[in-house]
Short mmCIF file of C-alpha atoms in Angstrom, two decimals:
data_model
loop_
_atom_site.label_atom_id
_atom_site.label_comp_id
_atom_site.label_asym_id
_atom_site.label_seq_id
_atom_site.Cartn_x
_atom_site.Cartn_y
_atom_site.Cartn_z
CA UNK A 30 0.00 0.00 0.00
CA UNK A 31 2.81 2.40 0.85
CA UNK A 32 4.58 1.49 -2.38
CA UNK A 33 1.41 2.06 -4.45
CA UNK A 34 0.79 5.42 -2.76
CA UNK A 35 4.33 6.64 -3.35
CA UNK A 36 4.55 5.44 -6.97
CA UNK A 37 1.15 6.94 -7.81
CA UNK A 38 1.87 10.30 -6.14
CA UNK A 39 5.43 10.60 -7.49
CA UNK A 40 4.43 9.53 -11.01
CA UNK A 41 1.49 11.93 -11.24
CA UNK A 42 3.55 14.80 -9.77
CA UNK A 43 6.44 14.16 -12.18
CA UNK A 44 4.12 14.02 -15.21
CA UNK A 45 2.12 17.11 -14.20
CA UNK A 46 5.09 19.23 -13.13
CA UNK A 47 7.27 18.22 -16.09
CA UNK A 48 4.57 18.84 -18.68
CA UNK A 49 3.53 22.08 -16.96
CA UNK A 50 7.13 23.31 -16.97
CA UNK A 51 7.49 22.47 -20.66
CA UNK A 52 4.30 24.38 -21.51
CA UNK A 53 5.45 27.36 -19.41
CA UNK A 54 8.81 27.37 -21.24
CA UNK A 55 7.03 27.27 -24.61
CA UNK A 56 4.76 30.20 -23.70
CA UNK A 57 7.36 32.36 -21.94
CA UNK A 58 10.63 31.67 -23.74
CA UNK A 59 9.77 30.85 -27.36
CA UNK A 60 8.17 32.62 -30.32
CA UNK A 61 5.38 30.06 -30.61
CA UNK A 62 2.57 31.56 -32.76
CA UNK A 63 -0.84 32.49 -31.33
CA UNK A 64 0.48 33.62 -27.95
CA UNK A 65 -2.84 35.03 -26.72
CA UNK A 66 -4.48 31.64 -27.27
CA UNK A 67 -1.50 29.48 -26.35
CA UNK A 68 -1.05 30.99 -22.87
CA UNK A 69 -4.67 30.17 -21.96
CA UNK A 70 -4.84 26.62 -23.33
CA UNK A 71 -3.03 25.01 -20.35
CA UNK A 72 -5.54 26.61 -17.96
CA UNK A 73 -8.85 25.51 -19.49
CA UNK A 74 -8.73 21.98 -17.97
CA UNK A 75 -9.17 23.58 -14.53
CA UNK A 76 -12.83 24.14 -15.40
CA UNK A 77 -13.73 20.45 -15.61
CA UNK A 78 -14.66 18.88 -12.23
CA UNK A 79 -12.06 16.24 -11.27
CA UNK A 80 -14.61 13.45 -11.00
CA UNK A 81 -15.78 14.11 -14.57
CA UNK A 82 -12.20 13.79 -15.86
CA UNK A 83 -11.97 10.39 -14.20
CA UNK A 84 -15.28 9.27 -15.67
CA UNK A 85 -14.33 10.48 -19.16
CA UNK A 86 -10.95 8.73 -19.11
CA UNK A 87 -12.47 5.51 -17.74
CA UNK A 88 -14.91 5.54 -20.68
CA UNK A 89 -11.93 6.05 -23.01
CA UNK A 90 -9.41 3.66 -21.45
CA UNK A 91 -11.45 0.85 -19.86
CA UNK A 92 -9.86 -2.49 -20.90
CA UNK A 93 -13.01 -4.15 -22.32
CA UNK A 94 -15.64 -1.46 -22.86
CA UNK A 95 -13.23 1.46 -23.41
CA UNK A 96 -13.61 3.48 -26.60
CA UNK A 97 -9.91 3.50 -27.55
CA UNK A 98 -9.34 -0.25 -27.09
CA UNK A 99 -12.44 -1.04 -29.16
CA UNK A 100 -11.34 1.39 -31.88
CA UNK A 101 -7.95 -0.30 -32.08
CA UNK A 102 -9.67 -3.66 -32.40
CA UNK A 103 -12.23 -2.50 -34.97
CA UNK A 104 -9.98 -0.45 -37.26
CA UNK A 105 -6.54 -2.03 -36.79
CA UNK A 106 -7.34 -5.56 -35.66
CA UNK A 107 -5.44 -5.16 -32.37
CA UNK A 108 -6.84 -7.80 -30.01
CA UNK A 109 -4.54 -6.82 -27.12
CA UNK A 110 -6.05 -4.47 -24.55
CA UNK A 111 -3.49 -1.72 -24.97
CA UNK A 112 -5.03 0.75 -22.53
CA UNK A 113 -6.21 0.07 -18.99
CA UNK A 114 -7.77 2.82 -16.90
CA UNK A 115 -7.79 0.49 -13.88
CA UNK A 116 -4.03 0.36 -13.37
CA UNK A 117 -1.33 2.43 -11.70
CA UNK A 118 -0.29 3.75 -15.10
CA UNK A 119 -3.89 4.79 -15.83
CA UNK A 120 -4.17 6.51 -12.45
CA UNK A 121 -0.88 8.35 -12.98
CA UNK A 122 -1.95 9.48 -16.47
CA UNK A 123 -5.34 10.86 -15.40
CA UNK A 124 -4.22 12.65 -12.25
CA UNK A 125 -0.93 13.72 -13.85
CA UNK A 126 -2.91 15.64 -16.48
CA UNK A 127 -4.87 17.30 -13.66
CA UNK A 128 -1.57 18.45 -12.10
CA UNK A 129 -0.34 20.26 -15.24
CA UNK A 130 -2.07 23.65 -14.63
CA UNK A 131 -0.39 24.04 -11.23
CA UNK A 132 3.05 23.28 -12.67
CA UNK A 133 2.34 25.71 -15.50
CA UNK A 134 1.23 28.51 -13.16
CA UNK A 135 4.26 28.04 -10.88
CA UNK A 136 6.84 28.06 -13.67
CA UNK A 137 5.37 30.65 -16.05
CA UNK A 138 6.19 33.73 -13.88
CA UNK A 139 9.73 32.39 -13.34
CA UNK A 140 10.41 32.00 -17.06
CA UNK A 141 8.77 35.36 -17.83
CA UNK A 142 11.18 37.17 -15.45
CA UNK A 143 14.26 35.15 -16.39
CA UNK A 144 17.54 37.03 -17.11
CA UNK A 145 18.12 36.18 -20.80
CA UNK A 146 21.87 36.90 -20.67
CA UNK A 147 22.53 33.37 -19.35
CA UNK A 148 20.73 31.76 -22.27
CA UNK A 149 22.25 34.20 -24.74
CA UNK A 150 25.72 33.18 -23.59
CA UNK A 151 24.84 29.56 -24.31
CA UNK A 152 23.55 30.41 -27.79
CA UNK A 153 26.75 32.38 -28.56
CA UNK A 154 28.71 29.27 -27.55
CA UNK A 155 26.72 27.26 -30.11
CA UNK A 156 24.13 25.59 -27.87
CA UNK A 157 20.76 24.68 -29.41
CA UNK A 158 17.46 25.87 -27.81
CA UNK A 159 16.52 22.39 -26.54
CA UNK A 160 19.96 21.79 -25.04
CA UNK A 161 19.91 25.25 -23.43
CA UNK A 162 16.50 24.53 -21.93
CA UNK A 163 17.69 21.35 -20.21
CA UNK A 164 21.21 22.54 -19.29
CA UNK A 165 20.52 26.14 -18.17
CA UNK A 166 16.86 27.25 -18.05
CA UNK A 167 15.34 24.33 -16.13
CA UNK A 168 18.25 23.88 -13.66
CA UNK A 169 17.97 27.56 -12.66
CA UNK A 170 14.24 27.05 -12.02
CA UNK A 171 14.83 24.15 -9.58
CA UNK A 172 13.24 25.90 -6.52
CA UNK A 173 10.01 26.59 -8.45
CA UNK A 174 10.10 23.08 -9.95
CA UNK A 175 10.48 21.57 -6.49
CA UNK A 176 7.62 23.71 -5.15
CA UNK A 177 5.31 22.57 -7.93
CA UNK A 178 6.43 18.95 -7.62
CA UNK A 179 5.92 18.84 -3.85
CA UNK A 180 2.46 20.43 -4.05
CA UNK A 181 1.43 18.08 -6.87
CA UNK A 182 2.85 15.14 -4.89
CA UNK A 183 0.72 16.14 -1.88
CA UNK A 184 -2.33 16.64 -4.11
CA UNK A 185 -1.90 13.14 -5.53
CA UNK A 186 -1.27 11.63 -2.10
CA UNK A 187 -4.50 13.26 -0.84
CA UNK A 188 -6.61 12.83 -4.00
CA UNK A 189 -9.85 10.90 -3.66
CA UNK A 190 -11.55 10.41 -7.03
CA UNK A 191 -8.72 8.70 -8.94
CA UNK A 192 -7.80 6.07 -6.30
CA UNK A 193 -11.45 5.21 -5.60
CA UNK A 194 -12.80 5.18 -9.17
CA UNK A 195 -9.74 3.71 -10.91
CA UNK A 196 -7.73 2.00 -8.18
CA UNK A 197 -10.41 0.20 -6.16
CA UNK A 198 -11.93 -1.81 -9.09
CA UNK A 199 -8.44 -3.17 -9.86
CA UNK A 200 -7.61 -3.90 -6.22
CA UNK A 201 -4.92 -1.18 -6.17
CA UNK A 202 -4.81 -0.04 -2.57
CA UNK A 203 -3.54 3.38 -1.57
CA UNK A 204 -4.11 5.08 1.75
CA UNK A 205 -6.95 7.32 0.58
CA UNK A 206 -9.21 4.58 -0.75
CA UNK A 207 -8.51 2.50 2.37
CA UNK A 208 -9.61 5.43 4.54
CA UNK A 209 -12.83 5.69 2.51
CA UNK A 210 -13.52 1.95 2.51
CA UNK A 211 -12.87 1.73 6.26
CA UNK A 212 -15.55 4.33 7.01
CA UNK A 213 -18.07 3.96 4.18
CA UNK A 214 -18.01 0.17 3.71
CA UNK A 215 -16.53 -1.39 6.84
CA UNK A 216 -17.79 1.25 9.35
CA UNK A 217 -14.48 1.00 11.17
CA UNK A 218 -13.53 4.53 12.23
CA UNK A 219 -10.54 3.27 14.24
CA UNK A 220 -8.94 1.70 11.17
CA UNK A 221 -9.74 4.82 9.13
CA UNK A 222 -8.03 6.95 11.77
CA UNK A 223 -4.91 4.77 11.63
CA UNK A 224 -4.68 5.08 7.85
CA UNK A 225 -5.33 8.82 8.18
CA UNK A 226 -2.41 9.27 10.56
CA UNK A 227 -0.09 7.59 8.06
CA UNK A 228 -1.28 10.06 5.42
CA UNK A 229 -0.62 13.00 7.74
CA UNK A 230 2.88 11.70 8.57
CA UNK A 231 3.68 11.29 4.86
CA UNK A 232 2.47 14.85 4.21
CA UNK A 233 4.66 16.26 6.99
CA UNK A 234 7.72 14.30 5.81
CA UNK A 235 7.18 15.63 2.28
CA UNK A 236 7.02 19.22 3.52
CA UNK A 237 10.17 18.75 5.62
CA UNK A 238 11.97 17.37 2.55
CA UNK A 239 10.91 20.42 0.55
CA UNK A 240 12.12 22.87 3.22
CA UNK A 241 15.48 21.10 3.44
CA UNK A 242 15.90 20.82 -0.34
CA UNK A 243 15.28 24.53 -0.92
CA UNK A 244 17.24 25.97 2.01
CA UNK A 245 19.91 27.26 -0.38
CA UNK A 246 17.47 28.58 -2.98
CA UNK A 247 19.30 31.95 -3.15
CA UNK A 248 21.91 30.17 -5.28
CA UNK A 249 19.37 30.08 -8.10
CA UNK A 250 18.55 33.80 -8.08
CA UNK A 251 18.70 35.41 -11.52
CA UNK A 252 16.77 38.65 -10.91
CA UNK A 253 19.19 41.33 -9.74
CA UNK A 254 19.46 45.10 -9.79
CA UNK A 255 20.96 44.93 -13.26
CA UNK A 256 18.44 45.96 -15.90
CA UNK A 257 17.48 43.59 -18.71
CA UNK A 258 14.64 42.93 -21.12
CA UNK A 259 13.08 39.50 -21.39
CA UNK A 260 12.67 38.39 -24.98
CA UNK A 261 11.46 35.22 -26.66
CA UNK A 262 13.88 32.86 -28.34
CA UNK A 263 13.43 32.33 -32.07
CA UNK A 264 13.27 28.52 -32.43
CA UNK A 265 12.67 28.60 -36.19
CA UNK A 266 10.42 25.92 -37.65
CA UNK A 267 10.21 24.24 -34.24
CA UNK A 268 7.71 26.93 -33.20
CA UNK A 269 5.00 25.01 -35.08
CA UNK A 270 5.95 21.85 -33.19
CA UNK A 271 5.66 23.68 -29.86
CA UNK A 272 2.26 25.05 -30.91
CA UNK A 273 1.11 21.51 -31.67
CA UNK A 274 2.44 20.40 -28.26
CA UNK A 275 0.29 23.00 -26.47
CA UNK A 276 -2.69 22.16 -28.67
CA UNK A 277 -2.15 18.45 -27.95
CA UNK A 278 -2.33 19.04 -24.20
CA UNK A 279 -5.48 21.13 -24.66
CA UNK A 280 -7.07 18.26 -26.59
CA UNK A 281 -6.24 15.53 -24.05
CA UNK A 282 -6.67 17.86 -21.06
CA UNK A 283 -10.23 18.97 -21.70
CA UNK A 284 -11.43 18.83 -25.32
CA UNK A 285 -11.51 15.04 -25.83
CA UNK A 286 -12.86 14.22 -22.31
CA UNK A 287 -15.52 16.92 -22.71
CA UNK A 288 -16.62 15.64 -26.13
CA UNK A 289 -16.85 12.10 -24.71
CA UNK A 290 -19.04 13.34 -21.85
CA UNK A 291 -21.26 15.29 -24.26
CA UNK A 292 -21.78 12.25 -26.50
CA UNK A 293 -22.34 9.81 -23.61
CA UNK A 294 -24.85 12.21 -22.05
CA UNK A 295 -26.92 12.16 -25.27
CA UNK A 296 -27.10 8.41 -25.99
CA UNK A 297 -29.59 5.98 -24.38
CA UNK A 298 -26.88 4.06 -22.49
CA UNK A 299 -23.15 3.56 -22.80
CA UNK A 300 -21.44 0.80 -24.70
CA UNK A 301 -19.04 1.04 -27.62
CA UNK A 302 -21.56 0.23 -30.37
CA UNK A 303 -24.11 2.71 -29.02
CA UNK A 304 -21.38 5.36 -28.69
CA UNK A 305 -20.26 4.93 -32.31
CA UNK A 306 -23.84 5.30 -33.63
CA UNK A 307 -23.99 8.90 -32.40
CA UNK A 308 -25.61 11.23 -33.55
CA UNK A 309 -28.22 8.98 -35.19
CA UNK A 310 -29.36 7.79 -31.74
CA UNK A 311 -29.28 11.16 -29.99
CA UNK A 312 -31.64 11.51 -27.01
CA UNK A 313 -32.06 14.01 -24.20
CA UNK A 314 -33.69 11.64 -21.75
CA UNK A 315 -30.57 11.53 -19.54
CA UNK A 316 -30.80 15.26 -18.93
CA UNK A 317 -34.53 14.92 -18.21
CA UNK A 318 -33.84 12.07 -15.78
CA UNK A 319 -31.08 13.96 -13.98
CA UNK A 320 -32.97 17.24 -13.74
CA UNK A 321 -36.03 15.47 -12.32
CA UNK A 322 -34.09 13.21 -9.96
CA UNK A 323 -34.59 14.44 -6.36
CA UNK A 324 -31.04 13.55 -5.29
CA UNK A 325 -29.43 15.51 -8.14
CA UNK A 326 -31.74 18.52 -7.78
CA UNK A 327 -31.25 18.67 -4.02
CA UNK A 328 -27.51 18.08 -4.41
CA UNK A 329 -27.18 20.78 -7.07
CA UNK A 330 -29.09 23.28 -4.92
CA UNK A 331 -27.07 22.41 -1.80
CA UNK A 332 -23.74 22.61 -3.65
CA UNK A 333 -24.61 26.00 -5.18
CA UNK A 334 -25.81 27.48 -1.88
CA UNK A 335 -23.07 25.98 0.29
CA UNK A 336 -20.30 26.84 -2.18
CA UNK A 337 -21.45 30.45 -2.36
CA UNK A 338 -21.81 30.76 1.42
CA UNK A 339 -18.51 29.01 2.15
CA UNK A 340 -16.69 31.25 -0.33
CA UNK A 341 -18.12 34.41 1.27
CA UNK A 342 -17.65 33.28 4.89
CA UNK A 343 -14.13 31.89 4.47
CA UNK A 344 -12.86 34.89 2.51
CA UNK A 345 -14.34 37.41 4.97
CA UNK A 346 -13.12 35.42 8.00
CA UNK A 347 -9.68 35.06 6.41
CA UNK A 348 -9.43 38.82 5.84
CA UNK A 349 -10.53 39.55 9.42
CA UNK A 350 -7.99 37.12 10.88
CA UNK A 351 -5.18 38.39 8.63
CA UNK A 352 -6.06 42.01 9.48
CA UNK A 353 -6.11 41.18 13.20
CA UNK A 354 -2.72 39.45 13.03
CA UNK A 355 -0.86 41.94 10.84
CA UNK A 356 -2.60 45.23 11.68
CA UNK A 357 -3.37 45.02 15.41
CA UNK A 358 -1.42 44.18 18.55
CA UNK A 359 -3.53 41.20 19.50
CA UNK A 360 -1.86 38.87 22.01
CA UNK A 361 -0.94 35.47 20.57
CA UNK A 362 -1.13 36.52 16.91
CA UNK A 363 1.37 33.85 15.83
CA UNK A 364 -0.72 31.17 17.52
CA UNK A 365 -3.76 32.26 15.51
CA UNK A 366 -1.68 32.22 12.34
CA UNK A 367 -0.57 28.65 13.08
CA UNK A 368 -4.14 27.52 13.80
CA UNK A 369 -5.40 29.16 10.61
CA UNK A 370 -2.84 27.31 8.49
CA UNK A 371 -2.89 23.95 10.34
CA UNK A 372 -5.69 22.27 8.28
CA UNK A 373 -3.41 22.33 5.24
CA UNK A 374 -1.44 19.48 6.84
CA UNK A 375 -4.50 17.23 6.80
CA UNK A 376 -5.89 15.62 3.63
CA UNK A 377 -9.55 16.65 3.08
CA UNK A 378 -10.78 13.07 3.50
CA UNK A 379 -8.96 12.89 6.85
CA UNK A 380 -10.71 16.09 7.96
CA UNK A 381 -13.99 14.48 6.93
CA UNK A 382 -13.22 11.36 9.01
CA UNK A 383 -12.42 13.55 12.02
CA UNK A 384 -15.72 15.40 11.71
CA UNK A 385 -17.63 12.13 11.40
CA UNK A 386 -16.06 10.92 14.67
CA UNK A 387 -16.75 14.26 16.41
CA UNK A 388 -20.40 14.57 15.29
CA UNK A 389 -21.33 10.90 15.64
CA UNK A 390 -24.32 10.68 17.99
CA UNK A 391 -25.04 14.43 17.90
CA UNK A 392 -27.78 16.36 16.04
CA UNK A 393 -25.10 17.69 13.64
CA UNK A 394 -24.32 14.20 12.32
CA UNK A 395 -25.51 13.76 8.70
CA UNK A 396 -26.60 17.40 8.48
CA UNK A 397 -25.76 20.27 6.14
CA UNK A 398 -24.19 22.05 9.12
CA UNK A 399 -21.55 19.31 9.37
CA UNK A 400 -20.93 19.47 5.60
CA UNK A 401 -20.66 23.26 5.70
CA UNK A 402 -18.22 23.10 8.62
CA UNK A 403 -16.12 20.53 6.77
CA UNK A 404 -15.90 22.75 3.69
CA UNK A 405 -15.09 25.78 5.86
CA UNK A 406 -12.23 24.00 7.64
CA UNK A 407 -10.86 22.67 4.33
CA UNK A 408 -10.84 26.02 2.49
CA UNK A 409 -10.30 28.59 5.23
CA UNK A 410 -6.46 28.23 5.10
CA UNK A 411 -6.49 29.19 1.41
CA UNK A 412 -8.59 32.29 2.10
CA UNK A 413 -6.40 33.20 5.07
CA UNK A 414 -3.09 32.80 3.21
CA UNK A 415 -4.46 34.78 0.26
CA UNK A 416 -5.57 37.62 2.54
CA UNK A 417 -2.29 37.54 4.48
CA UNK A 418 -0.21 37.96 1.36
CA UNK A 419 -2.35 40.85 0.16
CA UNK A 420 -2.51 42.71 3.51
CA UNK A 421 1.27 42.47 4.00
CA UNK A 422 1.66 44.32 0.69
CA UNK A 423 -0.41 47.27 1.97
CA UNK A 424 1.88 49.72 3.78
CA UNK A 425 0.93 50.43 7.38
CA UNK A 426 1.15 54.17 6.83
CA UNK A 427 -2.35 54.10 5.30
CA UNK A 428 -3.81 52.62 8.49
CA UNK A 429 -1.72 54.90 10.70
CA UNK A 430 -2.94 57.99 8.88
CA UNK A 431 -6.52 56.98 9.61
CA UNK A 432 -5.79 56.18 13.26
CA UNK A 433 -4.10 59.56 13.72
CA UNK A 434 -7.37 61.19 12.67
CA UNK A 435 -9.32 59.18 15.24
CA UNK A 436 -10.63 56.32 13.10
CA UNK A 437 -11.59 53.08 14.82
CA UNK A 438 -10.26 49.73 13.57
CA UNK A 439 -13.61 48.87 11.97
CA UNK A 440 -13.51 52.09 9.94
CA UNK A 441 -9.93 51.36 8.87
CA UNK A 442 -10.94 47.82 7.92
CA UNK A 443 -14.08 48.66 5.92
CA UNK A 444 -13.05 52.04 4.48
CA UNK A 445 -9.37 51.45 3.65
CA UNK A 446 -8.22 47.83 3.77
CA UNK A 447 -11.24 46.08 2.24
CA UNK A 448 -11.55 48.38 -0.83
CA UNK A 449 -7.83 47.94 -1.59
CA UNK A 450 -8.23 44.17 -1.33
CA UNK A 451 -11.07 44.02 -3.90
CA UNK A 452 -9.05 42.23 -6.66
CA UNK A 453 -7.67 39.73 -4.15
CA UNK A 454 -11.13 39.19 -2.64
CA UNK A 455 -12.61 38.56 -6.08
CA UNK A 456 -9.95 36.01 -6.93
CA UNK A 457 -10.31 34.19 -3.61
CA UNK A 458 -14.12 34.11 -3.87
CA UNK A 459 -13.90 32.66 -7.36
CA UNK A 460 -11.27 30.05 -6.45
CA UNK A 461 -13.01 28.78 -3.31
CA UNK A 462 -16.44 28.72 -5.00
CA UNK A 463 -15.08 26.65 -7.91
CA UNK A 464 -13.18 24.27 -5.61
CA UNK A 465 -16.12 23.85 -3.20
CA UNK A 466 -18.74 23.22 -5.88
CA UNK A 467 -16.52 20.45 -7.34
CA UNK A 468 -15.58 18.90 -4.01
CA UNK A 469 -16.05 15.20 -3.35
CA UNK A 470 -13.42 14.20 -0.78
CA UNK A 471 -14.74 16.42 2.05
CA UNK A 472 -18.41 15.85 1.27
CA UNK A 473 -18.47 12.11 0.52
CA UNK A 474 -18.56 11.00 4.19
CA UNK A 475 -20.74 13.88 5.42
CA UNK A 476 -23.76 13.58 3.09
CA UNK A 477 -26.93 11.65 3.84
CA UNK A 478 -30.36 11.07 2.24
CA UNK A 479 -32.09 14.45 2.07
CA UNK A 480 -28.77 16.27 2.50
CA UNK A 481 -27.11 15.41 -0.82
CA UNK A 482 -24.22 17.26 -2.44
CA UNK A 483 -24.03 17.52 -6.24
CA UNK A 484 -20.56 16.09 -6.98
CA UNK A 485 -21.16 13.20 -4.56
CA UNK A 486 -24.41 12.43 -6.39
CA UNK A 487 -22.46 12.21 -9.67
CA UNK A 488 -19.97 9.94 -7.91
CA UNK A 489 -22.80 7.64 -6.81
CA UNK A 490 -24.33 7.64 -10.32
CA UNK A 491 -21.06 6.30 -11.68
CA UNK A 492 -20.59 3.81 -8.85
CA UNK A 493 -23.94 2.14 -9.61
CA UNK A 494 -23.36 2.05 -13.39
CA UNK A 495 -25.51 5.01 -14.47
CA UNK A 496 -22.75 6.37 -16.70
CA UNK A 497 -24.96 8.34 -19.09
CA UNK A 498 -26.72 10.11 -16.21
CA UNK A 499 -23.35 10.88 -14.60
CA UNK A 500 -22.14 12.39 -17.89
CA UNK A 501 -25.29 14.53 -18.20
CA UNK A 502 -24.89 15.82 -14.65
CA UNK A 503 -21.20 16.55 -15.32
CA UNK A 504 -22.06 18.63 -18.40
CA UNK A 505 -24.53 20.64 -16.31
CA UNK A 506 -21.84 21.32 -13.72
CA UNK A 507 -19.33 22.34 -16.38
CA UNK A 508 -21.84 24.86 -17.79
CA UNK A 509 -22.29 26.28 -14.28
CA UNK A 510 -18.51 26.67 -13.89
CA UNK A 511 -18.24 28.43 -17.27
CA UNK A 512 -20.97 30.85 -16.14
CA UNK A 513 -19.04 31.38 -12.87
CA UNK A 514 -15.89 32.23 -14.84
CA UNK A 515 -17.85 34.74 -16.94
CA UNK A 516 -19.40 36.37 -13.87
CA UNK A 517 -16.03 36.55 -12.11
CA UNK A 518 -14.48 38.16 -15.17
CA UNK A 519 -17.22 40.81 -15.43
CA UNK A 520 -17.86 41.48 -11.73
CA UNK A 521 -14.27 41.46 -10.42
CA UNK A 522 -12.27 41.95 -13.63
CA UNK A 523 -10.32 38.78 -12.81
CA UNK A 524 -7.59 37.99 -15.30
CA UNK A 525 -7.09 34.36 -16.21
CA UNK A 526 -3.78 34.90 -17.97
CA UNK A 527 -0.48 36.60 -17.24
#
């Protein structure tokens, strides 16, 4: 189990970070055509809920019923089951693709601010662009690469959907699916707690490794007081290859899985022959079934309401705590800062197990209050760290000027600090809303009949074999997220590119 967990997490992190770094290098350091489009392509896959990516890739890569294996057999006569979604390799592939946007976002600012004189010296010495990338550019970005790798490693170690949907059917045990099975199937909270503690220890060891590995990160500094202008490298005809590389990721990252979900949602049921008859057998009965199913309707309503409320409450509470710590002389500020960040050390499913144990036998058990509290605990650290970083950047002289004129702290907070934080608040609201409305790992152990949560309902659809209904519900959720992006762009002027 430990070996499976480590191989899965390390493989997915390596794939996601490596591919994200390559895409960031292409966008920032080369003259790849269509820059305005190319820099956004690696980010679009964020919009698709994680559980829907798993469902789409299972439909594509399943050994017997999978679309790709059947296509190989039908058109090329390949009897061997080449692809297998229910394997460690399949798990690494699916979650590795989900890790690419984080690697891309971490490395893109580094490459955009890179001192080009180092690369120029290599080119003068006769080095080719690809050789320069591997020998100079990437080695100098090691701290950022390590940061992205460690975070992706932790995300994979804590991920829920991929191990449960792809690992469990094949008997591939990792700590997360054992925690879930111990509570949901075996009703053994003691065993779940033991597995959870191993997960926490692995997370702490990973963070300690990262701190130790980057303790000499100043050696990799390239931004100095010396002025320079960042410019793209002319890679000649290879620029069309790099464009195809970005386009290829866009296709496998969101376009192909989304098309599969669209088609499956509009056929009577899923099997390969029925899939290939589309669009002659197009139906909309799956959407009708989903929209009129009490569990989905209740779950959709609860997820919309709770996600909105959790986003507002966590962001406001995070700003208040950050303001109190960094702008007042409250006793024990560092203790509050530690408490506010502590939940990051616990995988979301572990937090869910803890809440189940705490609320068992109380009126809060199997209630929306418990689910809301679980989401709040899981996402508050992100709101707090976002607010902390923004408040630190606001000079204290603005607050002091108000206090000199007799303003109370609440006036300083609402009249000065909060208006300045508007862009940061908008970004945090959007991020937490999107993450909460897609969440499965916190909610899966806290829902109950009458208190459903949308993504968990989709998870249950798939678990019982209602694949077409799950696809229809996933398309509905993706439309909601696209609307959320549009609203965020208009209301808060959020930029989704650099």
